[in-house]
Amino acid sequence: MESVTGGDGRLAPVSGTPIRVAVTLEKEGLSIARARDLATAFLGRIREELGVPVSARTVGDTQLVVSELVTNARKYAPGPVTLELRFTEGLLEVVVRDEDPELPVPRPADADRIGQHGLEIVKAIAQHFEASRERTGKRVTARIALVGDSPTPGT
């Protein structure tokens, strides 16, 4: 895990530089729970160390987006999956990279379809969603505003 920190080990905003954390999840033993926990801890640090309000709803929405994107990468892509979380300009970016160059295609809404609603959910939650090819696979990014209905305990 890595992040931009100040001399005291706490998060330190640098103008124009996102605060970030990244982890590579190997295919064997890949844990969706670990990815959700990382996102929750990162949001906690944003709240506690930078004083940014992070609602309980935002934490839940972020956990859902992380779960859906990492699950899709795990299901369809070979090799390791990288999860990166970035905080910049009031937005949380959830970035998932994998080795499969095939871009995800959200299906049209269909209330009768069982399953395969993950990207629909991500697009409904995120302010912005994009998928792009990279040299060795693809990058999927969802941006989430750090606002919501009720603050998390301790804010």
Short mmCIF file of N, CA and C in Angstrom, two decimals:
data_model
loop_
_atom_site.label_atom_id
_atom_site.label_comp_id
_atom_site.label_asym_id
_atom_site.label_seq_id
_atom_site.Cartn_x
_atom_site.Cartn_y
_atom_site.Cartn_z
N MET A 1 0.85 -1.17 0.00
CA MET A 1 0.00 0.00 0.00
C MET A 1 0.89 1.22 0.00
N GLU A 2 0.55 2.21 -0.82
CA GLU A 2 1.33 3.42 -0.85
C GLU A 2 0.40 4.61 -0.88
N SER A 3 0.85 5.71 -0.34
CA SER A 3 0.05 6.91 -0.37
C SER A 3 0.97 8.12 -0.28
N VAL A 4 0.45 9.26 -0.65
CA VAL A 4 1.18 10.49 -0.49
C VAL A 4 1.03 10.92 0.96
N THR A 5 2.12 11.05 1.67
CA THR A 5 2.04 11.41 3.08
C THR A 5 2.97 12.57 3.38
N GLY A 6 2.69 13.24 4.48
CA GLY A 6 3.56 14.28 4.98
C GLY A 6 4.65 13.66 5.83
N GLY A 7 5.52 14.49 6.40
CA GLY A 7 6.63 14.01 7.21
C GLY A 7 6.19 13.24 8.44
N ASP A 8 4.96 13.49 8.92
CA ASP A 8 4.47 12.80 10.11
C ASP A 8 3.73 11.51 9.77
N GLY A 9 3.71 11.12 8.50
CA GLY A 9 3.04 9.88 8.10
C GLY A 9 1.56 10.06 7.78
N ARG A 10 1.03 11.26 8.00
CA ARG A 10 -0.38 11.52 7.71
C ARG A 10 -0.53 11.96 6.26
N LEU A 11 -1.74 11.83 5.73
CA LEU A 11 -2.00 12.27 4.37
C LEU A 11 -1.72 13.76 4.26
N ALA A 12 -1.12 14.16 3.17
CA ALA A 12 -0.80 15.56 2.96
C ALA A 12 -1.25 15.96 1.56
N PRO A 13 -2.26 16.85 1.47
CA PRO A 13 -2.67 17.27 0.14
C PRO A 13 -1.61 18.13 -0.51
N VAL A 14 -1.32 17.85 -1.76
CA VAL A 14 -0.39 18.65 -2.54
C VAL A 14 -1.20 19.18 -3.71
N SER A 15 -1.18 20.47 -3.89
CA SER A 15 -2.00 21.09 -4.92
C SER A 15 -1.82 20.38 -6.26
N GLY A 16 -2.94 19.91 -6.82
CA GLY A 16 -2.93 19.26 -8.11
C GLY A 16 -2.48 17.80 -8.08
N THR A 17 -2.02 17.30 -6.95
CA THR A 17 -1.55 15.93 -6.85
C THR A 17 -2.58 15.10 -6.09
N PRO A 18 -3.05 14.02 -6.71
CA PRO A 18 -4.03 13.20 -5.99
C PRO A 18 -3.38 12.42 -4.85
N ILE A 19 -4.15 12.18 -3.83
CA ILE A 19 -3.75 11.29 -2.75
C ILE A 19 -4.20 9.91 -3.19
N ARG A 20 -3.33 8.91 -3.07
CA ARG A 20 -3.67 7.63 -3.65
C ARG A 20 -3.16 6.47 -2.81
N VAL A 21 -3.78 5.34 -3.06
CA VAL A 21 -3.34 4.07 -2.50
C VAL A 21 -3.58 3.04 -3.59
N ALA A 22 -2.68 2.07 -3.70
CA ALA A 22 -2.83 1.05 -4.72
C ALA A 22 -2.39 -0.29 -4.16
N VAL A 23 -3.03 -1.34 -4.64
CA VAL A 23 -2.67 -2.70 -4.24
C VAL A 23 -2.88 -3.61 -5.44
N THR A 24 -1.98 -4.56 -5.59
CA THR A 24 -2.13 -5.58 -6.62
C THR A 24 -2.68 -6.83 -5.95
N LEU A 25 -3.77 -7.31 -6.49
CA LEU A 25 -4.42 -8.51 -5.97
C LEU A 25 -4.13 -9.64 -6.93
N GLU A 26 -3.33 -10.59 -6.49
CA GLU A 26 -2.99 -11.73 -7.34
C GLU A 26 -4.23 -12.58 -7.58
N LYS A 27 -4.26 -13.24 -8.70
CA LYS A 27 -5.42 -14.06 -9.06
C LYS A 27 -5.70 -15.11 -8.00
N GLU A 28 -4.66 -15.79 -7.55
CA GLU A 28 -4.84 -16.79 -6.49
C GLU A 28 -5.03 -16.05 -5.17
N GLY A 29 -6.08 -16.37 -4.47
CA GLY A 29 -6.32 -15.75 -3.17
C GLY A 29 -6.86 -14.34 -3.26
N LEU A 30 -7.30 -13.92 -4.45
CA LEU A 30 -7.85 -12.58 -4.62
C LEU A 30 -9.05 -12.42 -3.70
N SER A 31 -9.04 -11.38 -2.92
CA SER A 31 -10.10 -11.18 -1.94
C SER A 31 -10.87 -9.91 -2.23
N ILE A 32 -12.13 -10.07 -2.56
CA ILE A 32 -13.01 -8.92 -2.76
C ILE A 32 -13.16 -8.18 -1.44
N ALA A 33 -13.24 -8.92 -0.35
CA ALA A 33 -13.35 -8.30 0.98
C ALA A 33 -12.12 -7.44 1.27
N ARG A 34 -10.95 -7.91 0.87
CA ARG A 34 -9.72 -7.12 1.08
C ARG A 34 -9.80 -5.80 0.30
N ALA A 35 -10.30 -5.86 -0.91
CA ALA A 35 -10.45 -4.65 -1.72
C ALA A 35 -11.44 -3.67 -1.08
N ARG A 36 -12.57 -4.18 -0.59
CA ARG A 36 -13.55 -3.32 0.09
C ARG A 36 -12.96 -2.71 1.36
N ASP A 37 -12.22 -3.53 2.12
CA ASP A 37 -11.60 -3.03 3.35
C ASP A 37 -10.59 -1.93 3.06
N LEU A 38 -9.82 -2.09 1.99
CA LEU A 38 -8.86 -1.06 1.59
C LEU A 38 -9.58 0.25 1.28
N ALA A 39 -10.69 0.15 0.55
CA ALA A 39 -11.46 1.35 0.20
C ALA A 39 -12.03 2.02 1.44
N THR A 40 -12.55 1.23 2.37
CA THR A 40 -13.11 1.78 3.61
C THR A 40 -12.03 2.48 4.43
N ALA A 41 -10.87 1.85 4.55
CA ALA A 41 -9.77 2.44 5.30
C ALA A 41 -9.28 3.73 4.64
N PHE A 42 -9.21 3.73 3.31
CA PHE A 42 -8.77 4.93 2.59
C PHE A 42 -9.73 6.09 2.82
N LEU A 43 -11.03 5.82 2.73
CA LEU A 43 -12.02 6.86 2.99
C LEU A 43 -11.94 7.35 4.44
N GLY A 44 -11.68 6.43 5.37
CA GLY A 44 -11.50 6.82 6.77
C GLY A 44 -10.34 7.78 6.95
N ARG A 45 -9.25 7.50 6.25
CA ARG A 45 -8.09 8.40 6.32
C ARG A 45 -8.40 9.76 5.70
N ILE A 46 -9.14 9.77 4.60
CA ILE A 46 -9.53 11.04 3.97
C ILE A 46 -10.35 11.87 4.97
N ARG A 47 -11.28 11.21 5.64
CA ARG A 47 -12.14 11.87 6.62
C ARG A 47 -11.34 12.35 7.82
N GLU A 48 -10.57 11.46 8.43
CA GLU A 48 -9.89 11.78 9.68
C GLU A 48 -8.69 12.70 9.50
N GLU A 49 -7.90 12.48 8.47
CA GLU A 49 -6.66 13.23 8.33
C GLU A 49 -6.79 14.52 7.53
N LEU A 50 -7.77 14.56 6.64
CA LEU A 50 -7.96 15.76 5.83
C LEU A 50 -9.21 16.54 6.21
N GLY A 51 -10.06 15.92 7.05
CA GLY A 51 -11.28 16.60 7.47
C GLY A 51 -12.34 16.68 6.39
N VAL A 52 -12.26 15.81 5.40
CA VAL A 52 -13.24 15.80 4.31
C VAL A 52 -14.45 14.99 4.77
N PRO A 53 -15.65 15.56 4.71
CA PRO A 53 -16.83 14.78 5.10
C PRO A 53 -17.04 13.60 4.16
N VAL A 54 -17.16 12.43 4.73
CA VAL A 54 -17.42 11.21 3.96
C VAL A 54 -18.64 10.56 4.60
N SER A 55 -19.74 10.51 3.87
CA SER A 55 -20.97 9.98 4.43
C SER A 55 -20.95 8.45 4.47
N ALA A 56 -21.81 7.90 5.32
CA ALA A 56 -21.99 6.45 5.39
C ALA A 56 -22.46 5.92 4.04
N ARG A 57 -23.30 6.68 3.38
CA ARG A 57 -23.78 6.27 2.05
C ARG A 57 -22.63 6.18 1.05
N THR A 58 -21.72 7.16 1.10
CA THR A 58 -20.58 7.15 0.20
C THR A 58 -19.68 5.94 0.46
N VAL A 59 -19.49 5.61 1.72
CA VAL A 59 -18.68 4.42 2.05
C VAL A 59 -19.34 3.17 1.45
N GLY A 60 -20.63 3.03 1.65
CA GLY A 60 -21.35 1.87 1.11
C GLY A 60 -21.33 1.84 -0.41
N ASP A 61 -21.54 3.00 -1.03
CA ASP A 61 -21.51 3.06 -2.50
C ASP A 61 -20.11 2.69 -3.02
N THR A 62 -19.09 3.19 -2.34
CA THR A 62 -17.71 2.90 -2.76
C THR A 62 -17.41 1.41 -2.63
N GLN A 63 -17.84 0.81 -1.53
CA GLN A 63 -17.64 -0.62 -1.35
C GLN A 63 -18.31 -1.41 -2.48
N LEU A 64 -19.50 -0.99 -2.87
CA LEU A 64 -20.24 -1.66 -3.94
C LEU A 64 -19.51 -1.51 -5.27
N VAL A 65 -19.06 -0.31 -5.59
CA VAL A 65 -18.34 -0.08 -6.85
C VAL A 65 -17.05 -0.91 -6.87
N VAL A 66 -16.30 -0.89 -5.78
CA VAL A 66 -15.06 -1.67 -5.71
C VAL A 66 -15.38 -3.16 -5.89
N SER A 67 -16.40 -3.65 -5.20
CA SER A 67 -16.78 -5.06 -5.32
C SER A 67 -17.11 -5.44 -6.76
N GLU A 68 -17.91 -4.62 -7.41
CA GLU A 68 -18.34 -4.93 -8.78
C GLU A 68 -17.17 -4.90 -9.76
N LEU A 69 -16.32 -3.87 -9.67
CA LEU A 69 -15.23 -3.75 -10.63
C LEU A 69 -14.16 -4.83 -10.41
N VAL A 70 -13.82 -5.10 -9.16
CA VAL A 70 -12.81 -6.12 -8.88
C VAL A 70 -13.37 -7.51 -9.21
N THR A 71 -14.64 -7.75 -8.92
CA THR A 71 -15.26 -9.04 -9.25
C THR A 71 -15.23 -9.27 -10.76
N ASN A 72 -15.57 -8.25 -11.54
CA ASN A 72 -15.54 -8.40 -13.00
C ASN A 72 -14.13 -8.70 -13.49
N ALA A 73 -13.14 -7.99 -12.96
CA ALA A 73 -11.75 -8.24 -13.37
C ALA A 73 -11.33 -9.65 -12.99
N ARG A 74 -11.72 -10.07 -11.81
CA ARG A 74 -11.36 -11.42 -11.35
C ARG A 74 -12.02 -12.48 -12.24
N LYS A 75 -13.25 -12.24 -12.60
CA LYS A 75 -14.02 -13.23 -13.36
C LYS A 75 -13.54 -13.36 -14.81
N TYR A 76 -13.21 -12.23 -15.44
CA TYR A 76 -12.96 -12.24 -16.87
C TYR A 76 -11.51 -12.08 -17.30
N ALA A 77 -10.63 -11.61 -16.42
CA ALA A 77 -9.26 -11.30 -16.85
C ALA A 77 -8.25 -12.29 -16.26
N PRO A 78 -7.23 -12.62 -17.04
CA PRO A 78 -6.15 -13.44 -16.49
C PRO A 78 -5.21 -12.57 -15.66
N GLY A 79 -4.43 -13.19 -14.84
CA GLY A 79 -3.37 -12.49 -14.12
C GLY A 79 -3.85 -11.61 -12.98
N PRO A 80 -2.93 -10.79 -12.47
CA PRO A 80 -3.25 -9.95 -11.32
C PRO A 80 -4.18 -8.79 -11.68
N VAL A 81 -4.82 -8.27 -10.66
CA VAL A 81 -5.71 -7.12 -10.78
C VAL A 81 -5.15 -6.03 -9.87
N THR A 82 -5.05 -4.81 -10.38
CA THR A 82 -4.59 -3.70 -9.56
C THR A 82 -5.77 -2.80 -9.24
N LEU A 83 -5.92 -2.51 -7.96
CA LEU A 83 -6.94 -1.57 -7.48
C LEU A 83 -6.22 -0.33 -7.01
N GLU A 84 -6.61 0.80 -7.55
CA GLU A 84 -6.04 2.08 -7.13
C GLU A 84 -7.19 2.99 -6.72
N LEU A 85 -7.02 3.66 -5.60
CA LEU A 85 -7.98 4.65 -5.13
C LEU A 85 -7.26 5.99 -5.08
N ARG A 86 -7.90 7.00 -5.67
CA ARG A 86 -7.31 8.34 -5.69
C ARG A 86 -8.33 9.35 -5.21
N PHE A 87 -7.88 10.27 -4.38
CA PHE A 87 -8.73 11.36 -3.94
C PHE A 87 -8.16 12.65 -4.49
N THR A 88 -8.97 13.36 -5.25
CA THR A 88 -8.55 14.64 -5.79
C THR A 88 -9.79 15.48 -6.08
N GLU A 89 -9.73 16.74 -5.72
CA GLU A 89 -10.80 17.70 -6.02
C GLU A 89 -12.18 17.23 -5.59
N GLY A 90 -12.27 16.64 -4.39
CA GLY A 90 -13.56 16.23 -3.85
C GLY A 90 -14.13 14.95 -4.43
N LEU A 91 -13.37 14.28 -5.28
CA LEU A 91 -13.84 13.04 -5.88
C LEU A 91 -12.93 11.88 -5.52
N LEU A 92 -13.54 10.72 -5.38
CA LEU A 92 -12.79 9.49 -5.21
C LEU A 92 -12.79 8.79 -6.57
N GLU A 93 -11.62 8.44 -7.05
CA GLU A 93 -11.50 7.65 -8.27
C GLU A 93 -11.17 6.22 -7.88
N VAL A 94 -11.98 5.31 -8.36
CA VAL A 94 -11.74 3.87 -8.20
C VAL A 94 -11.24 3.39 -9.55
N VAL A 95 -9.99 2.94 -9.59
CA VAL A 95 -9.37 2.51 -10.83
C VAL A 95 -8.99 1.03 -10.70
N VAL A 96 -9.45 0.22 -11.63
CA VAL A 96 -9.11 -1.20 -11.64
C VAL A 96 -8.44 -1.49 -12.98
N ARG A 97 -7.25 -2.08 -12.89
CA ARG A 97 -6.50 -2.48 -14.09
C ARG A 97 -6.38 -3.99 -14.11
N ASP A 98 -6.50 -4.56 -15.31
CA ASP A 98 -6.28 -5.99 -15.47
C ASP A 98 -5.65 -6.23 -16.83
N GLU A 99 -5.33 -7.48 -17.13
CA GLU A 99 -4.59 -7.83 -18.34
C GLU A 99 -5.48 -8.18 -19.53
N ASP A 100 -6.78 -8.12 -19.39
CA ASP A 100 -7.68 -8.44 -20.50
C ASP A 100 -7.98 -7.16 -21.28
N PRO A 101 -7.66 -7.11 -22.58
CA PRO A 101 -7.91 -5.89 -23.35
C PRO A 101 -9.38 -5.66 -23.71
N GLU A 102 -10.22 -6.67 -23.50
CA GLU A 102 -11.65 -6.56 -23.82
C GLU A 102 -12.32 -5.55 -22.88
N LEU A 103 -12.90 -4.51 -23.45
CA LEU A 103 -13.56 -3.49 -22.63
C LEU A 103 -14.94 -3.99 -22.18
N PRO A 104 -15.31 -3.65 -20.95
CA PRO A 104 -16.64 -4.05 -20.48
C PRO A 104 -17.71 -3.25 -21.20
N VAL A 105 -18.81 -3.90 -21.47
CA VAL A 105 -19.94 -3.25 -22.15
C VAL A 105 -21.17 -3.40 -21.26
N PRO A 106 -21.66 -2.28 -20.72
CA PRO A 106 -22.88 -2.38 -19.91
C PRO A 106 -24.05 -2.83 -20.78
N ARG A 107 -24.83 -3.71 -20.22
CA ARG A 107 -26.02 -4.19 -20.93
C ARG A 107 -27.16 -3.20 -20.71
N PRO A 108 -28.12 -3.19 -21.62
CA PRO A 108 -29.29 -2.34 -21.41
C PRO A 108 -30.05 -2.82 -20.16
N ALA A 109 -30.68 -1.89 -19.49
CA ALA A 109 -31.46 -2.24 -18.30
C ALA A 109 -32.52 -3.27 -18.65
N ASP A 110 -32.64 -4.28 -17.81
CA ASP A 110 -33.63 -5.34 -18.02
C ASP A 110 -33.97 -5.92 -16.65
N ALA A 111 -35.09 -5.51 -16.13
CA ALA A 111 -35.50 -5.94 -14.78
C ALA A 111 -35.72 -7.44 -14.70
N ASP A 112 -35.96 -8.10 -15.82
CA ASP A 112 -36.21 -9.54 -15.81
C ASP A 112 -34.92 -10.36 -15.88
N ARG A 113 -33.80 -9.71 -16.23
CA ARG A 113 -32.52 -10.43 -16.34
C ARG A 113 -32.01 -10.75 -14.93
N ILE A 114 -31.56 -11.96 -14.74
CA ILE A 114 -30.99 -12.37 -13.46
C ILE A 114 -29.48 -12.26 -13.59
N GLY A 115 -28.89 -11.40 -12.76
CA GLY A 115 -27.45 -11.21 -12.77
C GLY A 115 -26.98 -10.29 -13.88
N GLN A 116 -25.69 -10.07 -13.92
CA GLN A 116 -25.02 -9.22 -14.90
C GLN A 116 -25.53 -7.78 -14.89
N HIS A 117 -25.76 -7.26 -13.69
CA HIS A 117 -26.19 -5.87 -13.52
C HIS A 117 -25.08 -5.01 -12.94
N GLY A 118 -23.88 -5.56 -12.77
CA GLY A 118 -22.79 -4.86 -12.09
C GLY A 118 -22.44 -3.52 -12.68
N LEU A 119 -22.23 -3.46 -13.99
CA LEU A 119 -21.86 -2.18 -14.60
C LEU A 119 -23.02 -1.19 -14.58
N GLU A 120 -24.25 -1.69 -14.65
CA GLU A 120 -25.41 -0.80 -14.49
C GLU A 120 -25.36 -0.12 -13.13
N ILE A 121 -25.06 -0.92 -12.11
CA ILE A 121 -24.98 -0.40 -10.74
C ILE A 121 -23.86 0.63 -10.63
N VAL A 122 -22.68 0.28 -11.15
CA VAL A 122 -21.54 1.20 -11.08
C VAL A 122 -21.88 2.51 -11.78
N LYS A 123 -22.46 2.43 -12.97
CA LYS A 123 -22.80 3.65 -13.70
C LYS A 123 -23.87 4.48 -12.99
N ALA A 124 -24.76 3.84 -12.26
CA ALA A 124 -25.79 4.56 -11.51
C ALA A 124 -25.20 5.30 -10.31
N ILE A 125 -24.18 4.72 -9.70
CA ILE A 125 -23.56 5.32 -8.51
C ILE A 125 -22.55 6.39 -8.89
N ALA A 126 -21.74 6.12 -9.89
CA ALA A 126 -20.61 6.99 -10.23
C ALA A 126 -21.06 8.24 -10.96
N GLN A 127 -20.33 9.33 -10.69
CA GLN A 127 -20.55 10.55 -11.46
C GLN A 127 -19.99 10.40 -12.86
N HIS A 128 -18.97 9.56 -12.98
CA HIS A 128 -18.32 9.35 -14.28
C HIS A 128 -17.81 7.92 -14.33
N PHE A 129 -17.94 7.30 -15.47
CA PHE A 129 -17.44 5.93 -15.68
C PHE A 129 -16.74 5.89 -17.03
N GLU A 130 -15.58 5.25 -17.06
CA GLU A 130 -14.90 5.07 -18.34
C GLU A 130 -14.06 3.80 -18.31
N ALA A 131 -13.88 3.24 -19.49
CA ALA A 131 -13.02 2.07 -19.66
C ALA A 131 -12.14 2.34 -20.87
N SER A 132 -10.85 2.04 -20.74
CA SER A 132 -9.93 2.27 -21.84
C SER A 132 -8.87 1.18 -21.90
N ARG A 133 -8.41 0.93 -23.09
CA ARG A 133 -7.35 -0.05 -23.27
C ARG A 133 -6.02 0.58 -22.88
N GLU A 134 -5.15 -0.26 -22.34
CA GLU A 134 -3.79 0.14 -22.03
C GLU A 134 -2.85 -0.83 -22.74
N ARG A 135 -1.58 -0.57 -22.66
CA ARG A 135 -0.59 -1.40 -23.34
C ARG A 135 -0.74 -2.87 -22.98
N THR A 136 -1.04 -3.15 -21.72
CA THR A 136 -1.11 -4.55 -21.27
C THR A 136 -2.48 -4.90 -20.68
N GLY A 137 -3.54 -4.42 -21.29
CA GLY A 137 -4.87 -4.77 -20.79
C GLY A 137 -5.81 -3.59 -20.84
N LYS A 138 -6.48 -3.36 -19.73
CA LYS A 138 -7.43 -2.25 -19.69
C LYS A 138 -7.45 -1.59 -18.31
N ARG A 139 -8.02 -0.40 -18.31
CA ARG A 139 -8.24 0.37 -17.08
C ARG A 139 -9.71 0.76 -17.05
N VAL A 140 -10.35 0.50 -15.91
CA VAL A 140 -11.74 0.89 -15.70
C VAL A 140 -11.75 1.88 -14.54
N THR A 141 -12.37 3.04 -14.75
CA THR A 141 -12.37 4.10 -13.74
C THR A 141 -13.80 4.54 -13.45
N ALA A 142 -14.11 4.64 -12.16
CA ALA A 142 -15.38 5.21 -11.71
C ALA A 142 -15.06 6.34 -10.74
N ARG A 143 -15.69 7.49 -10.92
CA ARG A 143 -15.48 8.63 -10.02
C ARG A 143 -16.73 8.82 -9.18
N ILE A 144 -16.50 8.94 -7.86
CA ILE A 144 -17.59 9.04 -6.89
C ILE A 144 -17.41 10.32 -6.10
N ALA A 145 -18.47 11.14 -6.00
CA ALA A 145 -18.42 12.35 -5.18
C ALA A 145 -18.49 11.96 -3.71
N LEU A 146 -17.73 12.63 -2.88
CA LEU A 146 -17.72 12.31 -1.44
C LEU A 146 -18.79 13.12 -0.71
N VAL A 147 -20.04 12.85 -1.06
CA VAL A 147 -21.19 13.47 -0.40
C VAL A 147 -22.25 12.41 -0.23
N GLY A 148 -23.22 12.66 0.63
CA GLY A 148 -24.28 11.70 0.82
C GLY A 148 -25.26 12.15 1.88
N ASP A 149 -26.08 11.22 2.33
CA ASP A 149 -27.17 11.56 3.23
C ASP A 149 -26.77 11.75 4.68
N SER A 150 -25.91 10.88 5.21
CA SER A 150 -25.59 10.99 6.62
C SER A 150 -24.12 10.76 6.86
N PRO A 151 -23.50 11.61 7.69
CA PRO A 151 -22.07 11.42 7.95
C PRO A 151 -21.82 10.10 8.68
N THR A 152 -20.62 9.58 8.46
CA THR A 152 -20.25 8.38 9.18
C THR A 152 -19.99 8.73 10.63
N PRO A 153 -20.12 7.80 11.56
CA PRO A 153 -19.84 8.08 12.95
C PRO A 153 -18.43 8.64 13.13
N GLY A 154 -18.32 9.62 13.99
CA GLY A 154 -17.01 10.19 14.28
C GLY A 154 -16.68 11.40 13.44
N THR A 155 -17.63 11.87 12.60
CA THR A 155 -17.34 13.05 11.80
C THR A 155 -18.02 14.26 12.37
#
